Amino acid sequence: MKIIDSHIHFSNSEHFVNAAKNSEHIVTLEHLEMIFQQSNIVLGIGMGVDGKDPADGISKPLTLGKEGLPPFLVQCLGIDTAAIRKETLNDTLDAFERMLNEKTTVGIKVYAGYQHFYVNDEIYHPFYEMAEAHDVPVVIHTGDTANSKALLKYAHPLTVDEVAVNFPRVRFVMAHYGNPWIADATEVARKNENVYVDLSGLAEGIFNVNWFMQHYEDYVNHMKMWMTYLGNYEKFIYGSDWPLVSMKAYISLIWRIIPVEYHELVFWKNAELVFSRIKEVLPKE
Ligand SMILES: [Zn+2]
């Protein structure tokens, strides 16, 4: 089956290069293309992280740090709240506007938790308005964070409820299923028509899938229970969080968690609907 990976990172920053080593990956386009081919991944949606500390002090969209992207990669523009200044906000918004006009831009990314603002804070509102105008979704980091400077209260999935109500015409994707607040994330996605869940980042490094299913049996069952409770597999989108995890192992894990009759939705169709722009870049058959 063809797969869309809706959540990867491509960055040569220390964090990702080191994390890649733990999952026997290398952050190069050649390697990424090879592992995409091995698993029949047709397209990866990269969450932009590069471009912090801009030389001119003006907050720019965080990107995959590449001038042009290969045909198997598109990106969501990250918001760098730390560099946003009132005086230069218009320059920032112009830079987003320019990149949103490129067909390789398919969404906007909010690093909630890493950035100390609630997702419904006014600082984000102009970006949500832009997402609405360009018909691209907003991916929000939810749940556990990779460093202890982040603040979990901003990354709690329940905070997405308010922004989803405030911007009913924007599609929001809660990354990582809000893990470990899976019950809360389930309710937010169940209640709000415009909220979806990506299944990336629920495991990391290299692991044996049989071992994982046994060792974390209760955790996996807990997740399956809430998925069944939500009762709508159109809400779940496959993503890996590569290079933080072995691509093959992660696909097999999610493959086993999702009932087989919903594989096509989760591994392909839902991404196509939520990230509607990718239709323009997906290879025609
Ligand atoms: Zn990520």
Coordinates of C-alpha atoms and ligand atoms in Angstrom, one line a residue:
M1 CA 0.0 0.0 0.0
K2 CA 1.2 3.5 -0.8
I3 CA 1.8 5.6 2.3
I4 CA 1.8 9.3 3.1
D5 CA 4.0 10.2 6.1
S6 CA 2.3 13.3 7.5
H7 CA 4.9 14.1 10.2
I8 CA 8.7 14.0 9.7
H9 CA 11.5 16.4 10.3
F10 CA 14.4 17.1 8.0
S11 CA 17.0 19.2 9.8
N12 CA 20.7 19.0 10.2
S13 CA 20.5 20.5 13.7
E14 CA 22.3 18.6 16.4
H15 CA 19.1 17.4 18.0
F16 CA 17.8 15.6 14.9
V17 CA 21.2 14.4 13.7
N18 CA 21.8 12.7 17.1
A19 CA 18.3 11.3 17.3
A20 CA 18.7 9.9 13.8
K21 CA 21.7 7.8 15.0
N22 CA 19.6 6.1 17.6
S23 CA 17.2 4.9 14.9
E24 CA 20.0 4.1 12.4
H25 CA 18.9 6.8 10.1
I26 CA 21.0 9.6 8.5
V27 CA 19.6 13.1 7.8
T28 CA 20.3 13.2 4.0
L29 CA 17.9 13.5 1.2
E30 CA 19.5 10.4 -0.4
H31 CA 18.9 8.3 2.7
L32 CA 15.4 9.6 3.1
E33 CA 14.5 8.8 -0.5
M34 CA 15.9 5.3 0.0
I35 CA 13.9 4.6 3.1
F36 CA 10.8 6.1 1.6
Q37 CA 11.2 3.7 -1.4
Q38 CA 11.7 0.8 0.9
S39 CA 8.4 1.4 2.6
N40 CA 6.4 2.7 -0.4
I41 CA 6.1 6.2 1.2
V42 CA 5.2 8.5 -1.7
L43 CA 5.3 11.7 0.2
G44 CA 6.6 13.1 3.5
I45 CA 5.3 16.2 5.2
G46 CA 8.1 17.9 7.0
M47 CA 7.6 20.1 10.0
G48 CA 9.9 23.1 9.6
V49 CA 12.4 23.7 12.4
D50 CA 15.2 25.5 10.7
G51 CA 15.6 29.3 10.6
K52 CA 15.6 30.3 14.3
D53 CA 17.7 33.3 15.5
P54 CA 17.3 35.2 12.2
A55 CA 20.2 37.5 11.5
D56 CA 17.9 40.5 10.9
G57 CA 15.9 39.7 14.0
I58 CA 12.7 39.3 12.0
S59 CA 10.8 36.0 12.7
K60 CA 10.7 34.0 9.5
P61 CA 8.8 30.8 8.7
L62 CA 10.8 27.8 10.1
T63 CA 11.4 25.4 7.2
L64 CA 13.2 22.3 6.2
G65 CA 16.2 24.5 5.4
K66 CA 16.3 23.7 1.7
E67 CA 15.9 26.1 -1.2
G68 CA 13.9 23.6 -3.4
L69 CA 12.4 20.4 -2.1
P70 CA 12.6 17.0 -3.9
P71 CA 9.3 15.7 -5.3
F72 CA 8.8 13.4 -2.2
L73 CA 8.8 16.2 0.3
V74 CA 6.5 19.1 1.2
Q75 CA 6.5 21.2 4.4
C76 CA 4.6 22.9 7.1
L77 CA 5.9 26.3 8.1
G78 CA 6.9 26.5 11.8
I79 CA 6.1 29.7 13.8
D80 CA 9.1 31.0 15.7
T81 CA 7.3 33.0 18.5
A82 CA 10.6 33.8 20.3
A83 CA 11.6 36.1 17.4
I84 CA 8.2 37.7 16.8
R85 CA 8.2 41.5 17.4
K86 CA 5.3 43.8 17.2
E87 CA 7.2 46.3 15.0
T88 CA 8.2 43.6 12.5
L89 CA 5.1 41.4 12.6
N90 CA 4.1 42.6 9.1
D91 CA 7.4 41.4 7.7
T92 CA 6.9 38.1 9.4
L93 CA 3.4 37.7 8.0
D94 CA 4.6 38.8 4.5
A95 CA 7.2 36.1 4.6
F96 CA 4.6 33.5 5.5
E97 CA 2.3 34.7 2.8
R98 CA 5.0 34.4 0.2
M99 CA 5.8 30.8 1.2
L100 CA 2.1 29.9 1.5
N101 CA 1.9 30.7 -2.2
E102 CA 4.4 27.9 -3.0
K103 CA 2.8 24.6 -3.6
T104 CA 5.3 22.8 -1.5
T105 CA 3.9 24.6 1.6
V106 CA 1.0 22.5 2.9
G107 CA 0.4 23.6 6.4
I108 CA 1.5 25.7 9.4
K109 CA 3.2 24.2 12.6
V110 CA 2.7 25.4 16.1
Y111 CA 5.3 24.2 18.6
A112 CA 3.0 24.4 21.7
G113 CA 4.8 23.6 24.9
Y114 CA 8.3 24.4 23.4
Q115 CA 6.8 27.9 23.0
H116 CA 5.2 29.3 26.0
F117 CA 1.9 30.4 24.7
Y118 CA -1.5 28.7 24.8
V119 CA -2.5 27.7 21.3
N120 CA -5.4 30.2 21.4
D121 CA -3.1 33.1 22.4
E122 CA -3.6 36.1 20.1
I123 CA 0.0 35.8 19.0
Y124 CA -1.1 32.9 16.8
H125 CA -4.3 34.4 15.5
P126 CA -2.9 36.1 12.3
F127 CA -1.3 32.8 11.3
Y128 CA -4.6 30.9 11.8
E129 CA -6.4 33.5 9.6
M130 CA -3.7 32.9 7.0
A131 CA -4.2 29.1 7.3
E132 CA -7.9 29.7 6.7
A133 CA -7.4 32.0 3.7
H134 CA -4.9 29.5 2.1
D135 CA -7.0 26.4 3.1
V136 CA -4.0 24.7 4.9
P137 CA -4.2 22.9 8.2
V138 CA -2.4 23.9 11.4
V139 CA -0.5 21.1 13.0
I140 CA -0.1 21.6 16.8
H141 CA 2.5 19.8 18.9
T142 CA 0.5 18.1 21.7
G143 CA 1.6 16.0 24.7
D144 CA 5.0 15.0 26.0
T145 CA 7.9 17.2 25.0
A146 CA 11.5 16.3 24.0
N147 CA 13.2 18.8 26.4
S148 CA 12.5 19.8 30.0
K149 CA 12.5 23.6 29.2
A150 CA 9.2 23.1 27.5
L151 CA 6.0 23.6 29.5
L152 CA 3.4 20.8 29.3
K153 CA 0.5 23.0 30.2
Y154 CA 0.7 24.7 26.7
A155 CA 1.0 21.3 25.0
H156 CA -2.1 19.7 26.6
P157 CA -4.6 18.5 24.0
L158 CA -7.5 20.0 25.9
T159 CA -6.1 23.5 25.0
V160 CA -6.8 22.8 21.4
D161 CA -10.6 22.7 22.1
E162 CA -10.7 26.5 22.5
V163 CA -8.8 27.3 19.4
A164 CA -10.9 24.8 17.4
V165 CA -14.1 26.6 18.5
N166 CA -12.5 30.0 17.8
F167 CA -11.4 29.1 14.3
P168 CA -14.1 26.7 13.1
R169 CA -13.0 26.9 9.4
V170 CA -9.4 25.9 10.2
R171 CA -8.4 22.3 10.3
F172 CA -6.2 21.5 13.3
V173 CA -4.1 18.4 13.7
M174 CA -3.1 17.3 17.2
A175 CA 0.4 15.8 16.7
H176 CA 1.3 12.7 18.7
Y177 CA -2.3 12.0 19.7
G178 CA -1.6 14.3 22.8
N179 CA 0.2 11.3 24.3
P180 CA -0.1 10.5 27.2
W181 CA -3.3 12.5 27.4
I182 CA -4.9 10.3 24.9
A183 CA -8.4 10.3 26.5
D184 CA -8.4 14.1 26.4
A185 CA -7.2 14.3 22.8
T186 CA -9.9 11.8 21.8
E187 CA -12.6 13.9 23.3
V188 CA -11.3 17.1 21.6
A189 CA -11.2 15.3 18.2
R190 CA -14.6 13.7 18.8
K191 CA -16.3 16.9 19.7
N192 CA -14.7 19.3 17.1
E193 CA -15.4 18.5 13.5
N194 CA -12.2 20.5 12.5
V195 CA -9.8 18.6 14.7
Y196 CA -7.7 15.6 13.7
V197 CA -5.0 13.4 15.2
D198 CA -1.6 12.5 13.9
L199 CA -0.1 9.2 15.2
S200 CA 3.5 10.2 15.0
G201 CA 6.1 10.0 17.8
L202 CA 4.4 7.3 19.9
A203 CA 7.7 5.3 19.9
E204 CA 11.3 6.1 19.2
G205 CA 14.6 4.6 18.2
I206 CA 14.8 1.0 17.0
F207 CA 12.5 -1.7 18.5
N208 CA 11.0 -5.0 17.7
V209 CA 7.3 -4.7 17.1
N210 CA 6.4 -7.9 18.8
W211 CA 8.4 -6.9 21.8
F212 CA 6.7 -3.4 21.8
M213 CA 3.2 -4.9 21.6
Q214 CA 4.0 -7.2 24.5
H215 CA 6.0 -4.8 26.7
Y216 CA 3.5 -2.0 26.2
E217 CA 0.4 -4.2 26.0
D218 CA -1.6 -2.1 28.4
Y219 CA -0.6 1.1 26.7
V220 CA -1.5 -0.2 23.3
N221 CA -4.8 -1.5 24.5
H222 CA -5.5 1.9 26.2
M223 CA -4.9 3.7 22.9
K224 CA -7.0 1.2 20.9
M225 CA -9.8 1.6 23.4
W226 CA -9.9 5.4 22.9
M227 CA -9.7 5.0 19.1
T228 CA -12.7 2.7 19.3
Y229 CA -14.5 5.1 21.6
L230 CA -13.9 8.0 19.1
G231 CA -15.4 5.7 16.5
N232 CA -14.2 7.6 13.5
Y233 CA -11.0 6.5 11.7
E234 CA -11.2 9.5 9.4
K235 CA -9.7 11.4 12.3
F236 CA -6.4 9.6 12.4
I237 CA -3.5 10.3 10.1
Y238 CA -0.3 8.3 9.9
G239 CA 3.0 10.1 10.7
S240 CA 6.3 8.8 12.1
D241 CA 8.3 11.7 13.5
W242 CA 11.3 10.4 11.4
P243 CA 14.3 10.5 12.0
L244 CA 13.5 9.9 15.7
V245 CA 12.2 6.4 15.0
S246 CA 13.1 3.5 12.8
M247 CA 10.7 4.0 9.8
K248 CA 10.1 0.3 9.2
A249 CA 9.4 -0.6 12.8
Y250 CA 7.1 2.4 13.2
I251 CA 5.0 1.6 10.1
S252 CA 4.6 -2.0 11.4
L253 CA 3.5 -0.8 14.8
I254 CA 0.8 1.6 13.6
W255 CA -0.2 -1.1 11.0
R256 CA -0.9 -3.5 13.8
I257 CA -2.7 -0.9 16.0
I258 CA -5.1 0.3 13.3
P259 CA -7.8 -2.3 12.2
V260 CA -7.0 -3.4 8.7
E261 CA -10.2 -2.1 7.1
Y262 CA -9.0 1.5 8.0
H263 CA -5.5 1.2 6.8
E264 CA -6.2 3.1 3.6
L265 CA -7.8 6.0 5.4
V266 CA -5.1 6.3 8.0
F267 CA -2.0 5.7 5.8
W268 CA -3.3 7.7 2.8
K269 CA -6.8 9.2 2.4
N270 CA -7.1 11.2 5.6
A271 CA -3.8 13.0 4.9
E272 CA -5.0 13.8 1.4
L273 CA -8.2 15.4 2.8
V274 CA -6.7 17.3 5.7
F275 CA -3.5 18.5 3.8
S276 CA -5.6 19.2 0.8
R277 CA -2.8 20.9 -1.1
I278 CA -0.8 17.7 -1.4
K279 CA -3.1 16.5 -4.2
E280 CA -1.2 19.0 -6.4
V281 CA 2.2 17.4 -5.7
L282 CA 1.2 13.7 -5.4
P283 CA 2.4 11.7 -8.4
K284 CA -0.4 11.2 -10.9
E285 CA -1.3 7.6 -11.8
Ligands
ZN1 ZN 7.8 16.1 15.3

